[in-house]
PDB file of N, CA and C in Angstrom:
ATOM      1  N   MET A   1       0.849  -1.005   0.022  1.00  0.00           N
ATOM      2  CA  MET A   1       0.074  -0.232   0.199  1.00  0.00           C
ATOM      3  C   MET A   1       0.736   0.752  -0.031  1.00  0.00           C
ATOM      4  N   SER A   2       0.681   2.022  -0.457  1.00  0.00           N
ATOM      5  CA  SER A   2       1.362   2.963  -0.668  1.00  0.00           C
ATOM      6  C   SER A   2       0.466   4.123   0.384  1.00  0.00           C
ATOM      7  N   PHE A   3       1.642   5.405   0.055  1.00  0.00           N
ATOM      8  CA  PHE A   3       1.529   6.427   1.200  1.00  0.00           C
ATOM      9  C   PHE A   3       0.465   7.135   0.894  1.00  0.00           C
ATOM     10  N   LEU A   4      -0.152   7.348  -0.356  1.00  0.00           N
ATOM     11  CA  LEU A   4      -1.388   8.078  -0.682  1.00  0.00           C
ATOM     12  C   LEU A   4      -2.536   7.063  -0.255  1.00  0.00           C
ATOM     13  N   ASP A   5      -2.835   5.681  -0.633  1.00  0.00           N
ATOM     14  CA  ASP A   5      -4.014   4.995   0.075  1.00  0.00           C
ATOM     15  C   ASP A   5      -3.927   4.834   1.068  1.00  0.00           C
ATOM     16  N   ASP A   6      -2.655   5.011   1.720  1.00  0.00           N
ATOM     17  CA  ASP A   6      -2.619   4.896   3.391  1.00  0.00           C
ATOM     18  C   ASP A   6      -3.618   6.201   4.025  1.00  0.00           C
ATOM     19  N   VAL A   7      -3.354   7.319   3.445  1.00  0.00           N
ATOM     20  CA  VAL A   7      -3.485   8.445   3.806  1.00  0.00           C
ATOM     21  C   VAL A   7      -5.123   8.571   2.992  1.00  0.00           C
ATOM     22  N   LYS A   8      -5.413   8.259   1.482  1.00  0.00           N
ATOM     23  CA  LYS A   8      -6.720   8.269   1.594  1.00  0.00           C
ATOM     24  C   LYS A   8      -7.198   7.684   2.661  1.00  0.00           C
ATOM     25  N   GLY A   9      -7.400   6.348   3.078  1.00  0.00           N
ATOM     26  CA  GLY A   9      -8.156   5.347   4.042  1.00  0.00           C
ATOM     27  C   GLY A   9      -8.165   5.853   5.257  1.00  0.00           C
ATOM     28  N   LYS A  10      -7.188   6.948   6.014  1.00  0.00           N
ATOM     29  CA  LYS A  10      -7.334   7.260   7.168  1.00  0.00           C
ATOM     30  C   LYS A  10      -8.127   8.731   6.926  1.00  0.00           C
ATOM     31  N   ALA A  11      -8.463   9.243   5.611  1.00  0.00           N
ATOM     32  CA  ALA A  11      -9.492  10.307   5.633  1.00  0.00           C
ATOM     33  C   ALA A  11     -11.037   9.876   5.423  1.00  0.00           C
ATOM     34  N   GLU A  12     -11.209   8.690   4.492  1.00  0.00           N
ATOM     35  CA  GLU A  12     -12.209   8.100   4.518  1.00  0.00           C
ATOM     36  C   GLU A  12     -12.681   7.738   5.894  1.00  0.00           C
ATOM     37  N   GLU A  13     -12.051   7.257   7.244  1.00  0.00           N
ATOM     38  CA  GLU A  13     -12.392   6.795   8.049  1.00  0.00           C
ATOM     39  C   GLU A  13     -13.133   8.157   8.971  1.00  0.00           C
ATOM     40  N   LEU A  14     -11.828   9.127   8.750  1.00  0.00           N
ATOM     41  CA  LEU A  14     -12.472  10.307   9.602  1.00  0.00           C
ATOM     42  C   LEU A  14     -13.544  10.906   8.959  1.00  0.00           C
ATOM     43  N   ILE A  15     -14.317  10.452   7.548  1.00  0.00           N
ATOM     44  CA  ILE A  15     -15.093  11.353   7.185  1.00  0.00           C
ATOM     45  C   ILE A  15     -16.431  10.696   7.622  1.00  0.00           C
ATOM     46  N   SER A  16     -16.557   9.337   7.764  1.00  0.00           N
ATOM     47  CA  SER A  16     -17.290   8.591   8.061  1.00  0.00           C
ATOM     48  C   SER A  16     -18.134   8.900   9.581  1.00  0.00           C
ATOM     49  N   GLY A  17     -19.442   9.408   9.033  1.00  0.00           N
ATOM     50  CA  GLY A  17     -19.998   9.657  10.428  1.00  0.00           C
ATOM     51  C   GLY A  17     -19.960  11.335  10.793  1.00  0.00           C
ATOM     52  N   ASN A  18     -18.836  11.839  10.073  1.00  0.00           N
ATOM     53  CA  ASN A  18     -18.407  13.431  10.339  1.00  0.00           C
ATOM     54  C   ASN A  18     -18.632  14.489   9.569  1.00  0.00           C
ATOM     55  N   ALA A  19     -19.553  14.112   8.383  1.00  0.00           N
ATOM     56  CA  ALA A  19     -19.349  14.634   6.866  1.00  0.00           C
ATOM     57  C   ALA A  19     -19.556  15.945   7.184  1.00  0.00           C
ATOM     58  N   GLU A  20     -20.609  16.600   7.952  1.00  0.00           N
ATOM     59  CA  GLU A  20     -20.596  17.665   8.556  1.00  0.00           C
ATOM     60  C   GLU A  20     -19.519  18.612   9.028  1.00  0.00           C
ATOM     61  N   ALA A  21     -19.471  17.721   9.760  1.00  0.00           N
ATOM     62  CA  ALA A  21     -17.874  18.579  10.773  1.00  0.00           C
ATOM     63  C   ALA A  21     -16.829  18.732   9.667  1.00  0.00           C
ATOM     64  N   VAL A  22     -16.649  17.774   9.334  1.00  0.00           N
ATOM     65  CA  VAL A  22     -15.553  17.455   7.697  1.00  0.00           C
ATOM     66  C   VAL A  22     -15.906  19.198   7.414  1.00  0.00           C
ATOM     67  N   LYS A  23     -16.842  19.517   6.813  1.00  0.00           N
ATOM     68  CA  LYS A  23     -17.032  19.891   5.608  1.00  0.00           C
ATOM     69  C   LYS A  23     -17.055  21.817   6.195  1.00  0.00           C
ATOM     70  N   GLY A  24     -16.986  21.398   7.764  1.00  0.00           N
ATOM     71  CA  GLY A  24     -17.224  22.974   8.278  1.00  0.00           C
ATOM     72  C   GLY A  24     -15.639  23.135   8.128  1.00  0.00           C
ATOM     73  N   GLY A  25     -14.975  22.314   8.418  1.00  0.00           N
ATOM     74  CA  GLY A  25     -13.744  22.487   8.789  1.00  0.00           C
ATOM     75  C   GLY A  25     -13.108  22.779   7.237  1.00  0.00           C
ATOM     76  N   ILE A  26     -13.419  21.868   6.373  1.00  0.00           N
ATOM     77  CA  ILE A  26     -12.775  22.582   5.252  1.00  0.00           C
ATOM     78  C   ILE A  26     -13.099  24.126   4.445  1.00  0.00           C
ATOM     79  N   GLU A  27     -14.296  24.414   5.251  1.00  0.00           N
ATOM     80  CA  GLU A  27     -14.538  25.606   4.956  1.00  0.00           C
ATOM     81  C   GLU A  27     -13.815  26.856   5.519  1.00  0.00           C
ATOM     82  N   LYS A  28     -13.455  26.471   6.724  1.00  0.00           N
ATOM     83  CA  LYS A  28     -12.865  27.399   7.858  1.00  0.00           C
ATOM     84  C   LYS A  28     -11.840  27.457   7.474  1.00  0.00           C
ATOM     85  N   VAL A  29     -10.558  26.332   6.990  1.00  0.00           N
ATOM     86  CA  VAL A  29      -9.568  26.521   6.772  1.00  0.00           C
ATOM     87  C   VAL A  29      -9.886  27.480   5.186  1.00  0.00           C
ATOM     88  N   GLY A  30     -10.210  27.273   4.607  1.00  0.00           N
ATOM     89  CA  GLY A  30     -10.024  27.914   3.435  1.00  0.00           C
ATOM     90  C   GLY A  30     -10.649  29.411   3.688  1.00  0.00           C
ATOM     91  N   ASP A  31     -11.525  29.858   4.411  1.00  0.00           N
ATOM     92  CA  ASP A  31     -11.465  31.402   4.908  1.00  0.00           C
ATOM     93  C   ASP A  31     -10.144  32.228   5.649  1.00  0.00           C
ATOM     94  N   PHE A  32      -9.351  30.966   7.011  1.00  0.00           N
ATOM     95  CA  PHE A  32      -8.062  31.164   7.278  1.00  0.00           C
ATOM     96  C   PHE A  32      -7.080  31.569   6.033  1.00  0.00           C
ATOM     97  N   ILE A  33      -7.033  30.404   5.046  1.00  0.00           N
ATOM     98  CA  ILE A  33      -6.007  31.095   4.472  1.00  0.00           C
ATOM     99  C   ILE A  33      -6.771  32.062   3.225  1.00  0.00           C
ATOM    100  N   ASP A  34      -7.859  32.670   2.709  1.00  0.00           N
ATOM    101  CA  ASP A  34      -8.002  33.737   2.358  1.00  0.00           C
ATOM    102  C   ASP A  34      -8.164  34.857   3.257  1.00  0.00           C
ATOM    103  N   GLU A  35      -8.016  34.539   4.399  1.00  0.00           N
ATOM    104  CA  GLU A  35      -7.504  36.103   5.472  1.00  0.00           C
ATOM    105  C   GLU A  35      -6.122  36.288   5.248  1.00  0.00           C
ATOM    106  N   LYS A  36      -5.452  35.476   5.349  1.00  0.00           N
ATOM    107  CA  LYS A  36      -3.735  35.579   4.988  1.00  0.00           C
ATOM    108  C   LYS A  36      -3.348  35.759   3.939  1.00  0.00           C
ATOM    109  N   THR A  37      -3.306  35.496   2.618  1.00  0.00           N
ATOM    110  CA  THR A  37      -3.585  36.075   1.633  1.00  0.00           C
ATOM    111  C   THR A  37      -4.031  37.359   1.287  1.00  0.00           C
ATOM    112  N   GLY A  38      -4.849  37.288   2.347  1.00  0.00           N
ATOM    113  CA  GLY A  38      -5.349  39.083   1.175  1.00  0.00           C
ATOM    114  C   GLY A  38      -6.823  38.517   0.149  1.00  0.00           C
ATOM    115  N   GLY A  39      -7.099  37.508   0.402  1.00  0.00           N
ATOM    116  CA  GLY A  39      -8.062  36.846  -0.422  1.00  0.00           C
ATOM    117  C   GLY A  39      -7.520  37.005  -2.060  1.00  0.00           C
ATOM    118  N   LYS A  40      -5.946  37.128  -2.156  1.00  0.00           N
ATOM    119  CA  LYS A  40      -5.277  36.520  -3.412  1.00  0.00           C
ATOM    120  C   LYS A  40      -5.357  35.560  -4.102  1.00  0.00           C
ATOM    121  N   PHE A  41      -5.301  34.760  -3.421  1.00  0.00           N
ATOM    122  CA  PHE A  41      -6.027  33.473  -4.016  1.00  0.00           C
ATOM    123  C   PHE A  41      -7.509  32.724  -3.810  1.00  0.00           C
ATOM    124  N   SER A  42      -8.140  33.419  -4.161  1.00  0.00           N
ATOM    125  CA  SER A  42      -9.266  33.064  -2.988  1.00  0.00           C
ATOM    126  C   SER A  42     -10.168  32.148  -4.302  1.00  0.00           C
ATOM    127  N   GLY A  43      -9.941  32.311  -5.801  1.00  0.00           N
ATOM    128  CA  GLY A  43     -11.016  31.638  -6.396  1.00  0.00           C
ATOM    129  C   GLY A  43     -10.113  30.527  -6.202  1.00  0.00           C
ATOM    130  N   GLN A  44      -8.883  30.233  -6.246  1.00  0.00           N
ATOM    131  CA  GLN A  44      -8.025  28.765  -6.323  1.00  0.00           C
ATOM    132  C   GLN A  44      -8.433  28.269  -4.903  1.00  0.00           C
ATOM    133  N   VAL A  45      -8.544  28.717  -3.526  1.00  0.00           N
ATOM    134  CA  VAL A  45      -8.917  28.256  -2.437  1.00  0.00           C
ATOM    135  C   VAL A  45     -10.269  27.908  -2.778  1.00  0.00           C
ATOM    136  N   ASP A  46     -11.659  28.178  -3.125  1.00  0.00           N
ATOM    137  CA  ASP A  46     -13.051  28.318  -3.560  1.00  0.00           C
ATOM    138  C   ASP A  46     -13.211  26.950  -4.008  1.00  0.00           C
ATOM    139  N   GLY A  47     -12.306  26.875  -5.281  1.00  0.00           N
ATOM    140  CA  GLY A  47     -12.203  25.631  -5.775  1.00  0.00           C
ATOM    141  C   GLY A  47     -11.862  24.229  -5.042  1.00  0.00           C
ATOM    142  N   VAL A  48     -10.655  24.604  -4.576  1.00  0.00           N
ATOM    143  CA  VAL A  48     -10.085  23.307  -3.898  1.00  0.00           C
ATOM    144  C   VAL A  48     -11.147  22.948  -2.654  1.00  0.00           C
ATOM    145  N   GLN A  49     -11.828  23.767  -1.925  1.00  0.00           N
ATOM    146  CA  GLN A  49     -12.957  24.131  -1.065  1.00  0.00           C
ATOM    147  C   GLN A  49     -13.901  23.420  -1.320  1.00  0.00           C
ATOM    148  N   GLN A  50     -14.574  23.651  -2.483  1.00  0.00           N
ATOM    149  CA  GLN A  50     -15.692  22.975  -3.438  1.00  0.00           C
ATOM    150  C   GLN A  50     -15.512  21.501  -3.481  1.00  0.00           C
ATOM    151  N   SER A  51     -14.184  20.877  -4.037  1.00  0.00           N
ATOM    152  CA  SER A  51     -13.519  20.023  -4.393  1.00  0.00           C
ATOM    153  C   SER A  51     -14.032  18.910  -3.687  1.00  0.00           C
ATOM    154  N   ALA A  52     -13.056  19.559  -2.358  1.00  0.00           N
ATOM    155  CA  ALA A  52     -13.154  19.094  -0.922  1.00  0.00           C
ATOM    156  C   ALA A  52     -14.489  18.280  -0.354  1.00  0.00           C
ATOM    157  N   SER A  53     -15.146  19.277  -0.351  1.00  0.00           N
ATOM    158  CA  SER A  53     -17.120  19.450   0.067  1.00  0.00           C
ATOM    159  C   SER A  53     -17.425  18.311  -0.666  1.00  0.00           C
ATOM    160  N   ASP A  54     -17.030  18.266  -2.351  1.00  0.00           N
ATOM    161  CA  ASP A  54     -17.501  17.155  -3.061  1.00  0.00           C
ATOM    162  C   ASP A  54     -17.344  15.908  -3.038  1.00  0.00           C
ATOM    163  N   TYR A  55     -16.215  15.412  -2.330  1.00  0.00           N
ATOM    164  CA  TYR A  55     -15.438  14.411  -1.781  1.00  0.00           C
ATOM    165  C   TYR A  55     -16.042  13.863  -0.880  1.00  0.00           C
ATOM    166  N   VAL A  56     -16.638  14.901   0.107  1.00  0.00           N
ATOM    167  CA  VAL A  56     -16.857  14.510   1.503  1.00  0.00           C
ATOM    168  C   VAL A  56     -18.049  14.104   0.879  1.00  0.00           C
ATOM    169  N   ASP A  57     -19.149  14.902   0.321  1.00  0.00           N
ATOM    170  CA  ASP A  57     -20.540  14.460   0.175  1.00  0.00           C
ATOM    171  C   ASP A  57     -20.440  12.837  -0.870  1.00  0.00           C
ATOM    172  N   GLY A  58     -19.268  12.217  -1.579  1.00  0.00           N
ATOM    173  CA  GLY A  58     -19.426  11.202  -2.327  1.00  0.00           C
ATOM    174  C   GLY A  58     -19.001  10.268  -1.235  1.00  0.00           C
ATOM    175  N   LEU A  59     -18.595  10.509  -0.589  1.00  0.00           N
ATOM    176  CA  LEU A  59     -18.095   9.389   0.674  1.00  0.00           C
ATOM    177  C   LEU A  59     -19.409   9.355   1.483  1.00  0.00           C
ATOM    178  N   ASP A  60     -20.144  10.035   1.843  1.00  0.00           N
ATOM    179  CA  ASP A  60     -20.897   9.773   2.746  1.00  0.00           C
ATOM    180  C   ASP A  60     -22.058   9.739   2.205  1.00  0.00           C
ATOM    181  N   ARG A  61     -22.484   9.575   0.671  1.00  0.00           N
ATOM    182  CA  ARG A  61     -23.338   8.903   0.691  1.00  0.00           C
ATOM    183  C   ARG A  61     -23.145   7.289   0.078  1.00  0.00           C
ATOM    184  N   GLU A  62     -21.830   6.949  -0.325  1.00  0.00           N
ATOM    185  CA  GLU A  62     -21.246   5.400  -0.049  1.00  0.00           C
ATOM    186  C   GLU A  62     -21.740   4.947   0.933  1.00  0.00           C
ATOM    187  N   ASP A  63     -21.112   6.088   2.684  1.00  0.00           N
ATOM    188  CA  ASP A  63     -21.360   5.005   3.763  1.00  0.00           C
ATOM    189  C   ASP A  63     -23.068   5.001   4.025  1.00  0.00           C
ATOM    190  N   ALA A  64     -23.946   5.358   3.775  1.00  0.00           N
ATOM    191  CA  ALA A  64     -25.256   5.797   4.002  1.00  0.00           C
ATOM    192  C   ALA A  64     -25.785   4.336   3.735  1.00  0.00           C
ATOM    193  N   PRO A  65     -26.809   4.222   4.332  1.00  0.00           N
ATOM    194  CA  PRO A  65     -27.504   2.724   3.969  1.00  0.00           C
ATOM    195  C   PRO A  65     -28.493   2.941   2.945  1.00  0.00           C
ATOM    196  N   SER A  66     -28.591   2.121   2.168  1.00  0.00           N
ATOM    197  CA  SER A  66     -29.481   2.397   0.724  1.00  0.00           C
ATOM    198  C   SER A  66     -30.947   2.213   1.292  1.00  0.00           C
ATOM    199  N   GLU A  67     -32.342   2.750   1.018  1.00  0.00           N
ATOM    200  CA  GLU A  67     -33.199   2.727   1.260  1.00  0.00           C
ATOM    201  C   GLU A  67     -33.882   1.153   0.198  1.00  0.00           C
ATOM    202  N   PRO A  68     -34.716   0.652   1.095  1.00  0.00           N
ATOM    203  CA  PRO A  68     -35.264  -0.941  -0.032  1.00  0.00           C
ATOM    204  C   PRO A  68     -36.264  -0.014  -1.091  1.00  0.00           C
ATOM    205  N   SER A  69     -36.138  -0.162  -2.364  1.00  0.00           N
ATOM    206  CA  SER A  69     -36.779  -0.407  -3.597  1.00  0.00           C
ATOM    207  C   SER A  69     -38.210  -0.483  -2.875  1.00  0.00           C
ATOM    208  N   GLU A  70     -38.970  -0.396  -3.665  1.00  0.00           N
ATOM    209  CA  GLU A  70     -40.637  -0.753  -3.514  1.00  0.00           C
ATOM    210  C   GLU A  70     -40.664  -1.939  -4.864  1.00  0.00           C
ATOM    211  N   ALA A  71     -41.706  -2.588  -4.098  1.00  0.00           N
ATOM    212  CA  ALA A  71     -41.455  -3.742  -5.231  1.00  0.00           C
ATOM    213  C   ALA A  71     -42.295  -3.459  -6.170  1.00  0.00           C
ATOM    214  N   PRO A  72     -42.429  -3.581  -7.402  1.00  0.00           N
ATOM    215  CA  PRO A  72     -43.390  -3.136  -8.738  1.00  0.00           C
ATOM    216  C   PRO A  72     -44.710  -3.923  -8.413  1.00  0.00           C
ATOM    217  N   ALA A  73     -45.678  -3.383  -8.415  1.00  0.00           N
ATOM    218  CA  ALA A  73     -47.196  -3.740  -8.126  1.00  0.00           C
ATOM    219  C   ALA A  73     -47.415  -5.064  -9.371  1.00  0.00           C
ATOM    220  N   HIS A  74     -47.842  -5.710  -8.558  1.00  0.00           N
ATOM    221  CA  HIS A  74     -48.558  -6.773  -9.798  1.00  0.00           C
ATOM    222  C   HIS A  74     -49.850  -7.049 -10.622  1.00  0.00           C
ATOM    223  N   GLN A  75     -49.514  -6.650 -11.695  1.00  0.00           N
ATOM    224  CA  GLN A  75     -50.785  -6.580 -12.736  1.00  0.00           C
ATOM    225  C   GLN A  75     -51.506  -8.079 -13.209  1.00  0.00           C
ATOM    226  N   ALA A  76     -52.605  -7.788 -13.328  1.00  0.00           N
ATOM    227  CA  ALA A  76     -53.379  -9.107 -13.149  1.00  0.00           C
ATOM    228  C   ALA A  76     -53.701  -9.409 -14.783  1.00  0.00           C
TER     229      ALA A  76
END
């Protein structure tokens, strides 16, 4: 297992069940970076924030239990 695979696995474990808290942290880090750089890189930071939030959403959907689908009605 490579280093990046290990980091990805640990990130997935952290996100599992904590998606909203992780997304809040992503937002805070981005805001901190914008503040420290005077907004000079706000476009890039916003893009990374969005990508990271989308990734978290994707993992959260994978972890969510799927709802059973309705059985089709029988026609006579």
